[in-house]
PDB file of C-alpha atoms in Angstrom:
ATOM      1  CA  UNK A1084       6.233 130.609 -84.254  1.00  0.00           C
ATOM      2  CA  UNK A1085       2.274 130.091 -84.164  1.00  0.00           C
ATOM      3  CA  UNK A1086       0.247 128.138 -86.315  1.00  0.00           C
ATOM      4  CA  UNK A1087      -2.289 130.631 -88.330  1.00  0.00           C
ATOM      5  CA  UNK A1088      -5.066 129.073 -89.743  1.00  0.00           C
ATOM      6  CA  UNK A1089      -5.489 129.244 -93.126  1.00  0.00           C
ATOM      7  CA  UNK A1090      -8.191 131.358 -94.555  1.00  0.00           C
ATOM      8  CA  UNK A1091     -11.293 129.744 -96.233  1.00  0.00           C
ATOM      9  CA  UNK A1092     -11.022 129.792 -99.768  1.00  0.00           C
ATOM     10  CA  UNK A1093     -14.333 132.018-100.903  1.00  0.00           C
ATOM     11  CA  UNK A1094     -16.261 130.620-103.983  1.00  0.00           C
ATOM     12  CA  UNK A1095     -18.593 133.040-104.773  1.00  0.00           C
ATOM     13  CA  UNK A1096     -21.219 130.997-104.574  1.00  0.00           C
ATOM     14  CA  UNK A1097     -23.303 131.228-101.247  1.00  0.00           C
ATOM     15  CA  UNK A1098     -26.684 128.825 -99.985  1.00  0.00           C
ATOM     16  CA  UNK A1099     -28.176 130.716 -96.559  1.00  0.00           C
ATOM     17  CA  UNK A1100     -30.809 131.030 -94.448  1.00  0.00           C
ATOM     18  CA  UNK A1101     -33.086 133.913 -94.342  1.00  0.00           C
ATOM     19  CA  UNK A1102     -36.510 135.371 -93.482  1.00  0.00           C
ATOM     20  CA  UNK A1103     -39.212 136.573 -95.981  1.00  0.00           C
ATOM     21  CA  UNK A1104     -40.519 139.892 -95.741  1.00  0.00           C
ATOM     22  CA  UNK A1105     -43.461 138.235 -94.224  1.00  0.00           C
ATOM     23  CA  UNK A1106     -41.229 136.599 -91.253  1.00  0.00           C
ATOM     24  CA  UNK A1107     -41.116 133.116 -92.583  1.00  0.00           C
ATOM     25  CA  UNK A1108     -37.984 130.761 -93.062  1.00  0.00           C
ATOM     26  CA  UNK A1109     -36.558 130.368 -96.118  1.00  0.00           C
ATOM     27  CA  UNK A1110     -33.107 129.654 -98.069  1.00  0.00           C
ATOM     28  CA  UNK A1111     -31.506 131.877-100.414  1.00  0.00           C
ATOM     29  CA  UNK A1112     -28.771 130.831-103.440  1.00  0.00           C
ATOM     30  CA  UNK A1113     -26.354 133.658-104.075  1.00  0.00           C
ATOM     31  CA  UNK A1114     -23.565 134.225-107.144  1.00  0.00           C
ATOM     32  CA  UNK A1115     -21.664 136.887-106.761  1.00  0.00           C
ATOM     33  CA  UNK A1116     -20.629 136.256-110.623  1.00  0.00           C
ATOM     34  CA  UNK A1117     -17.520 135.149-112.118  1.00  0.00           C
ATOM     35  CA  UNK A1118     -15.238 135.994-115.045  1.00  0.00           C
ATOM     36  CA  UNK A1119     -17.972 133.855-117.189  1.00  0.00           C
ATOM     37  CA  UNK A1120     -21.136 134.608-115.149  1.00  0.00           C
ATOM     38  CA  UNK A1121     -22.521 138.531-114.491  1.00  0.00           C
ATOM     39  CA  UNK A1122     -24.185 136.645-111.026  1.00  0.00           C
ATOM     40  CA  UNK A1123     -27.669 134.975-110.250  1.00  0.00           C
ATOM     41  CA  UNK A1124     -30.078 135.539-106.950  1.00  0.00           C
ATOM     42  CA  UNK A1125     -32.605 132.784-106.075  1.00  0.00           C
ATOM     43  CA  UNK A1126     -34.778 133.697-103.186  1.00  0.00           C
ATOM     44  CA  UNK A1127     -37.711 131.792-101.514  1.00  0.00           C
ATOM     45  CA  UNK A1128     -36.574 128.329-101.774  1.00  0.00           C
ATOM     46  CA  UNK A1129     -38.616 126.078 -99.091  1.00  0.00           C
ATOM     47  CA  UNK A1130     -35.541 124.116 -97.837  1.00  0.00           C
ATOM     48  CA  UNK A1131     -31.412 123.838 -98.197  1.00  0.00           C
ATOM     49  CA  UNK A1132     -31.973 121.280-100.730  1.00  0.00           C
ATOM     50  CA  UNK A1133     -33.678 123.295-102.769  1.00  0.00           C
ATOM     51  CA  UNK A1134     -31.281 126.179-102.492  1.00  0.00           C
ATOM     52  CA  UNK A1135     -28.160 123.953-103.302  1.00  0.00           C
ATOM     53  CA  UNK A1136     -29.874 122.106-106.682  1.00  0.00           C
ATOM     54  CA  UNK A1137     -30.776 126.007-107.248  1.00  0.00           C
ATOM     55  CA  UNK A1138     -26.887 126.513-107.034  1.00  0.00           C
ATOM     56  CA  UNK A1139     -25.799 123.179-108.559  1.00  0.00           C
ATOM     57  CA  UNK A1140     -28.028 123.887-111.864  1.00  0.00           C
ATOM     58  CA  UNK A1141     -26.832 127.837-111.992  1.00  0.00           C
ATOM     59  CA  UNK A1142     -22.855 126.587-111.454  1.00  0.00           C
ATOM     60  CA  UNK A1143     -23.699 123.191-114.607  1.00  0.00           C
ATOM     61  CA  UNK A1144     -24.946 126.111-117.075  1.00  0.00           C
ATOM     62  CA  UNK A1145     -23.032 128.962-116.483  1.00  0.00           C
ATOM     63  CA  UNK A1146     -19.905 128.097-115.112  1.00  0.00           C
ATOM     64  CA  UNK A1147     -18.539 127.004-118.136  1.00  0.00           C
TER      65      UNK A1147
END
């Protein structure tokens, strides 16, 4: 018998890396929505940070 790794439990809720239309680096906060939420898209933040406060915020108010 092998070992099978067990799959990673998926949230819904995403922080990533991206580029701008324009070419430049930013971070993007993604919801793909809930029972409770319909979903939320936050582009152009300047940093991960920024992104996950973005998310953290979002998850305090409508996840619920």
């Amino acid at each position: 018998m092998t070992d099978t790794p067990t799959p990673a439990t998926t949230t819904g809720l995403v922080v990533l890396p991206y580029r701008t239309d324009r070419g430049d680096p930013a971070w993007v906060f993604r919801c793909w929505g809930t029972d409770t939420c319909d979903g939320w898209l936050s582009l152009d933040h300047t940093s991960q940070q920024s992104a996950e406060r973005a998310r953290d915020r979002h998850v305090n108010e409508e996840h619920q």
